Amino acid sequence: MSTDTTPGTSAWIRRFHTGPRGAPALVCLPHAGGSASYFFPVSRRLSSVADVLAIQYPGRQDRRREPCLDSVDALADALTEELWPLRGVPLVLFGHSLGATVAFETARRLEAEGAAPLALFASGRRAPSTVRDERVHLKDDEALIADIARLDGTHDQVLGDEEVMRMILPAIRADYRAAETYRYVPGPALTCPVTVLTGDADPHVTSAEAHAWRRHTTGAFEVEVFPGGHFFLNSHAPAVMTLIEACLRPT
């Protein structure tokens, strides 16, 4: 893990590789229960064209002793403050699941301060203005673990390790609470391009919910559909990174 102390590196931000001087920054926000290390392969692949910044939410891995933030607004407020020193750098935001909603709210805050991102990639998450009545975060540990297993994004070895699960469940529950209690507050649409990535068998995102992101930007918009469920990223990482790379490379 990088120990770089240049602006933009903090408890929240991990740089696994050094990007080219003057390159845009790719800010990667993880899913519920996820961590910065999930994006190590992204950094390895795209660090030749971007300064890849993987976000580490509090309450996990090396931040496990810090209190979790259990609302999207709290996460977006904190992240916006962390990214503010980079406001002169072109920013591309990429978020998966919970990370997509946090990325959207962070983009809103940056635009409101005159620092619009270059682009937003929203992966595995329905549009902010679409609502489902989800209450998994209120269920017991067994039900929460069952939901995690159903999404097929966590190794069985981890799910079967009682000690590991006991350590990470508080962060997962806080993340679920943030995702499930989020409610969009109407306001100006983004002006940056938005690309939505979705799995054709994702139980958490219908085609209509994916296309509803259209109402949240006045910029370019497209939806890319991949075979697979909620964690289609794991099977289609090269194709997803090619899409992002096209946005990062100078025209």
XYZ file of N, CA and C in Angstrom, residues 65 98 147 184 195 199 225 235 238:
27
model
N -11.298 0.631 13.735
C -11.563 1.160 15.077
C -12.278 2.510 15.034
N -23.633 0.797 -3.263
C -23.643 1.952 -2.363
C -22.696 3.033 -2.869
N -28.208 -12.410 2.958
C -28.360 -11.462 1.848
C -27.020 -11.227 1.157
N -33.425 10.515 -2.136
C -32.995 11.612 -3.005
C -33.758 12.884 -2.672
N -22.401 7.452 -17.021
C -22.470 6.122 -17.622
C -22.919 5.147 -16.549
N -25.879 -5.237 -14.360
C -25.963 -6.653 -14.720
C -27.382 -7.001 -15.122
N -25.019 -2.712 -20.378
C -25.565 -3.897 -19.720
C -24.613 -5.071 -19.910
N -16.740 -10.592 -13.084
C -16.582 -11.393 -14.300
C -16.249 -10.564 -15.523
N -12.242 -6.579 -17.158
C -11.494 -5.999 -18.287
C -12.355 -5.091 -19.169
